[in-house]
């Protein structure tokens, strides 16, 4: 089973937890780590280490708010030491929902699923022809 660690700037992880909790309910296999304004990179790393301590030997998919930021760079370094782990950035609520129902997939397969669902569920209204 793959575990998911959601991280991002400000209250991103907390907001995703609340959002998904309202839509799906309690999420097994998900962990949430915020990177707040007053936090140093050391604090972020320590919080990620605490989440990883709960994961055990499972694969990990990190889901970040955006590519290139401190949370993304920090987890990318972690993933570089774990070839079966992956990072995905910029996904939407639909993608998080799909991930939650498919934790039997590998971390990389979940990352691909999240990317695909996000791309498929972006909508502009009203449509223009």
PDB file of C-alpha atoms in Angstrom:
ATOM      1  CA  UNK A   1       0.000   0.000   0.000  1.00  0.00           C
ATOM      2  CA  UNK A   2       1.268   3.459  -0.872  1.00  0.00           C
ATOM      3  CA  UNK A   3       1.068   6.215   1.729  1.00  0.00           C
ATOM      4  CA  UNK A   4       0.514   9.855   0.770  1.00  0.00           C
ATOM      5  CA  UNK A   5       2.179  12.810   2.458  1.00  0.00           C
ATOM      6  CA  UNK A   6       0.596  16.134   1.501  1.00  0.00           C
ATOM      7  CA  UNK A   7       2.747  19.203   2.036  1.00  0.00           C
ATOM      8  CA  UNK A   8       2.792  22.808   0.959  1.00  0.00           C
ATOM      9  CA  UNK A   9       3.027  26.444   1.913  1.00  0.00           C
ATOM     10  CA  UNK A  10       0.910  28.028   4.628  1.00  0.00           C
ATOM     11  CA  UNK A  11      -2.029  25.892   5.647  1.00  0.00           C
ATOM     12  CA  UNK A  12      -2.128  23.972   2.360  1.00  0.00           C
ATOM     13  CA  UNK A  13      -1.916  20.477   3.864  1.00  0.00           C
ATOM     14  CA  UNK A  14      -4.426  21.310   6.592  1.00  0.00           C
ATOM     15  CA  UNK A  15      -6.816  22.773   4.028  1.00  0.00           C
ATOM     16  CA  UNK A  16      -6.552  19.678   1.814  1.00  0.00           C
ATOM     17  CA  UNK A  17      -7.243  17.470   4.851  1.00  0.00           C
ATOM     18  CA  UNK A  18     -10.343  19.518   5.705  1.00  0.00           C
ATOM     19  CA  UNK A  19     -11.482  19.595   2.080  1.00  0.00           C
ATOM     20  CA  UNK A  20     -11.155  15.844   1.609  1.00  0.00           C
ATOM     21  CA  UNK A  21     -12.630  15.134   5.024  1.00  0.00           C
ATOM     22  CA  UNK A  22     -15.767  16.991   4.023  1.00  0.00           C
ATOM     23  CA  UNK A  23     -16.033  15.114   0.712  1.00  0.00           C
ATOM     24  CA  UNK A  24     -14.731  11.630   1.566  1.00  0.00           C
ATOM     25  CA  UNK A  25     -14.392  11.353   5.324  1.00  0.00           C
ATOM     26  CA  UNK A  26     -11.350  10.291   7.319  1.00  0.00           C
ATOM     27  CA  UNK A  27      -8.435   9.265   5.103  1.00  0.00           C
ATOM     28  CA  UNK A  28      -6.336   6.257   6.001  1.00  0.00           C
ATOM     29  CA  UNK A  29      -2.837   6.335   4.598  1.00  0.00           C
ATOM     30  CA  UNK A  30      -2.658  10.134   4.303  1.00  0.00           C
ATOM     31  CA  UNK A  31      -0.384  12.423   6.335  1.00  0.00           C
ATOM     32  CA  UNK A  32      -0.393  16.219   6.238  1.00  0.00           C
ATOM     33  CA  UNK A  33       2.574  18.552   6.778  1.00  0.00           C
ATOM     34  CA  UNK A  34       2.252  22.343   6.552  1.00  0.00           C
ATOM     35  CA  UNK A  35       5.216  24.626   5.862  1.00  0.00           C
ATOM     36  CA  UNK A  36       4.267  27.849   7.613  1.00  0.00           C
ATOM     37  CA  UNK A  37       5.800  31.302   7.290  1.00  0.00           C
ATOM     38  CA  UNK A  38       7.627  31.045  10.590  1.00  0.00           C
ATOM     39  CA  UNK A  39       9.017  27.565   9.855  1.00  0.00           C
ATOM     40  CA  UNK A  40      12.610  26.949   8.863  1.00  0.00           C
ATOM     41  CA  UNK A  41      13.637  24.220   6.442  1.00  0.00           C
ATOM     42  CA  UNK A  42      14.860  22.288   9.469  1.00  0.00           C
ATOM     43  CA  UNK A  43      11.368  22.390  10.990  1.00  0.00           C
ATOM     44  CA  UNK A  44       9.866  21.226   7.696  1.00  0.00           C
ATOM     45  CA  UNK A  45      12.366  18.366   7.490  1.00  0.00           C
ATOM     46  CA  UNK A  46      11.624  17.339  11.089  1.00  0.00           C
ATOM     47  CA  UNK A  47       7.869  17.308  10.435  1.00  0.00           C
ATOM     48  CA  UNK A  48       8.374  15.242   7.279  1.00  0.00           C
ATOM     49  CA  UNK A  49      10.613  12.835   9.236  1.00  0.00           C
ATOM     50  CA  UNK A  50       7.827  12.427  11.813  1.00  0.00           C
ATOM     51  CA  UNK A  51       5.323  11.608   9.073  1.00  0.00           C
ATOM     52  CA  UNK A  52       7.764   9.188   7.449  1.00  0.00           C
ATOM     53  CA  UNK A  53       8.287   7.417  10.785  1.00  0.00           C
ATOM     54  CA  UNK A  54       4.582   6.508  10.687  1.00  0.00           C
ATOM     55  CA  UNK A  55       4.765   5.162   7.126  1.00  0.00           C
ATOM     56  CA  UNK A  56       6.939   2.145   7.834  1.00  0.00           C
ATOM     57  CA  UNK A  57       8.113   0.178   4.806  1.00  0.00           C
ATOM     58  CA  UNK A  58       5.363   1.313   2.439  1.00  0.00           C
ATOM     59  CA  UNK A  59       5.956   3.338  -0.704  1.00  0.00           C
ATOM     60  CA  UNK A  60       5.347   7.075  -0.429  1.00  0.00           C
ATOM     61  CA  UNK A  61       3.764   9.574  -2.758  1.00  0.00           C
ATOM     62  CA  UNK A  62       4.432  13.172  -1.765  1.00  0.00           C
ATOM     63  CA  UNK A  63       1.796  15.629  -3.001  1.00  0.00           C
ATOM     64  CA  UNK A  64       2.953  19.262  -2.980  1.00  0.00           C
ATOM     65  CA  UNK A  65       1.132  22.498  -3.661  1.00  0.00           C
ATOM     66  CA  UNK A  66       3.548  23.575  -6.387  1.00  0.00           C
ATOM     67  CA  UNK A  67       6.728  22.497  -8.097  1.00  0.00           C
ATOM     68  CA  UNK A  68       9.943  24.241  -7.161  1.00  0.00           C
ATOM     69  CA  UNK A  69       9.017  25.538  -3.711  1.00  0.00           C
ATOM     70  CA  UNK A  70      10.741  24.547  -0.475  1.00  0.00           C
ATOM     71  CA  UNK A  71       8.348  21.668   0.323  1.00  0.00           C
ATOM     72  CA  UNK A  72       8.788  20.263  -3.190  1.00  0.00           C
ATOM     73  CA  UNK A  73      12.583  20.579  -3.135  1.00  0.00           C
ATOM     74  CA  UNK A  74      12.766  19.001   0.320  1.00  0.00           C
ATOM     75  CA  UNK A  75      10.712  15.937  -0.615  1.00  0.00           C
ATOM     76  CA  UNK A  76      12.477  15.615  -3.980  1.00  0.00           C
ATOM     77  CA  UNK A  77      15.735  15.148  -2.080  1.00  0.00           C
ATOM     78  CA  UNK A  78      14.067  12.504   0.092  1.00  0.00           C
ATOM     79  CA  UNK A  79      12.744  10.717  -3.013  1.00  0.00           C
ATOM     80  CA  UNK A  80      16.169  10.687  -4.619  1.00  0.00           C
ATOM     81  CA  UNK A  81      17.185   8.152  -1.952  1.00  0.00           C
ATOM     82  CA  UNK A  82      14.048   6.033  -2.516  1.00  0.00           C
ATOM     83  CA  UNK A  83      13.604   5.000  -6.158  1.00  0.00           C
ATOM     84  CA  UNK A  84      10.090   3.602  -5.546  1.00  0.00           C
ATOM     85  CA  UNK A  85       8.781   6.903  -4.158  1.00  0.00           C
ATOM     86  CA  UNK A  86       7.455   9.848  -6.158  1.00  0.00           C
ATOM     87  CA  UNK A  87       6.433  13.492  -5.922  1.00  0.00           C
ATOM     88  CA  UNK A  88       3.514  15.136  -7.695  1.00  0.00           C
ATOM     89  CA  UNK A  89       2.777  18.869  -7.574  1.00  0.00           C
ATOM     90  CA  UNK A  90      -0.194  21.071  -8.400  1.00  0.00           C
ATOM     91  CA  UNK A  91      -2.956  18.471  -8.322  1.00  0.00           C
ATOM     92  CA  UNK A  92      -6.599  19.244  -7.572  1.00  0.00           C
ATOM     93  CA  UNK A  93      -9.282  17.857  -5.260  1.00  0.00           C
ATOM     94  CA  UNK A  94     -10.520  15.410  -7.894  1.00  0.00           C
ATOM     95  CA  UNK A  95      -7.038  13.927  -8.095  1.00  0.00           C
ATOM     96  CA  UNK A  96      -6.703  13.646  -4.318  1.00  0.00           C
ATOM     97  CA  UNK A  97     -10.042  11.839  -4.258  1.00  0.00           C
ATOM     98  CA  UNK A  98      -8.928   9.359  -6.914  1.00  0.00           C
ATOM     99  CA  UNK A  99      -5.668   8.762  -5.076  1.00  0.00           C
ATOM    100  CA  UNK A 100      -7.547   7.960  -1.875  1.00  0.00           C
ATOM    101  CA  UNK A 101      -9.433   5.139  -3.620  1.00  0.00           C
ATOM    102  CA  UNK A 102      -6.354   3.646  -5.320  1.00  0.00           C
ATOM    103  CA  UNK A 103      -3.660   3.353  -2.647  1.00  0.00           C
ATOM    104  CA  UNK A 104      -2.895  -0.181  -3.822  1.00  0.00           C
ATOM    105  CA  UNK A 105      -1.094   1.365  -6.811  1.00  0.00           C
ATOM    106  CA  UNK A 106       2.596   2.191  -6.662  1.00  0.00           C
ATOM    107  CA  UNK A 107       3.691   5.716  -5.802  1.00  0.00           C
ATOM    108  CA  UNK A 108       4.597   6.451  -9.413  1.00  0.00           C
ATOM    109  CA  UNK A 109       1.298   5.026 -10.705  1.00  0.00           C
ATOM    110  CA  UNK A 110      -0.550   7.254  -8.230  1.00  0.00           C
ATOM    111  CA  UNK A 111       1.442  10.259  -9.419  1.00  0.00           C
ATOM    112  CA  UNK A 112       0.474   9.498 -13.011  1.00  0.00           C
ATOM    113  CA  UNK A 113      -3.164   9.019 -12.002  1.00  0.00           C
ATOM    114  CA  UNK A 114      -3.142  12.348 -10.138  1.00  0.00           C
ATOM    115  CA  UNK A 115      -1.656  14.163 -13.117  1.00  0.00           C
ATOM    116  CA  UNK A 116      -4.138  12.632 -15.538  1.00  0.00           C
ATOM    117  CA  UNK A 117      -7.184  13.308 -13.357  1.00  0.00           C
ATOM    118  CA  UNK A 118      -6.118  16.908 -12.765  1.00  0.00           C
ATOM    119  CA  UNK A 119      -5.727  17.482 -16.496  1.00  0.00           C
ATOM    120  CA  UNK A 120      -9.084  15.873 -17.251  1.00  0.00           C
ATOM    121  CA  UNK A 121     -11.049  17.778 -14.605  1.00  0.00           C
ATOM    122  CA  UNK A 122      -9.931  21.340 -15.285  1.00  0.00           C
ATOM    123  CA  UNK A 123     -12.896  23.244 -16.644  1.00  0.00           C
ATOM    124  CA  UNK A 124     -13.573  26.713 -18.004  1.00  0.00           C
ATOM    125  CA  UNK A 125     -17.157  27.932 -17.911  1.00  0.00           C
ATOM    126  CA  UNK A 126     -18.906  29.044 -19.942  1.00  0.00           C
ATOM    127  CA  UNK A 127     -17.394  27.120 -22.811  1.00  0.00           C
ATOM    128  CA  UNK A 128     -16.489  29.113 -25.887  1.00  0.00           C
ATOM    129  CA  UNK A 129     -16.622  27.783 -29.387  1.00  0.00           C
TER     130      UNK A 129
END
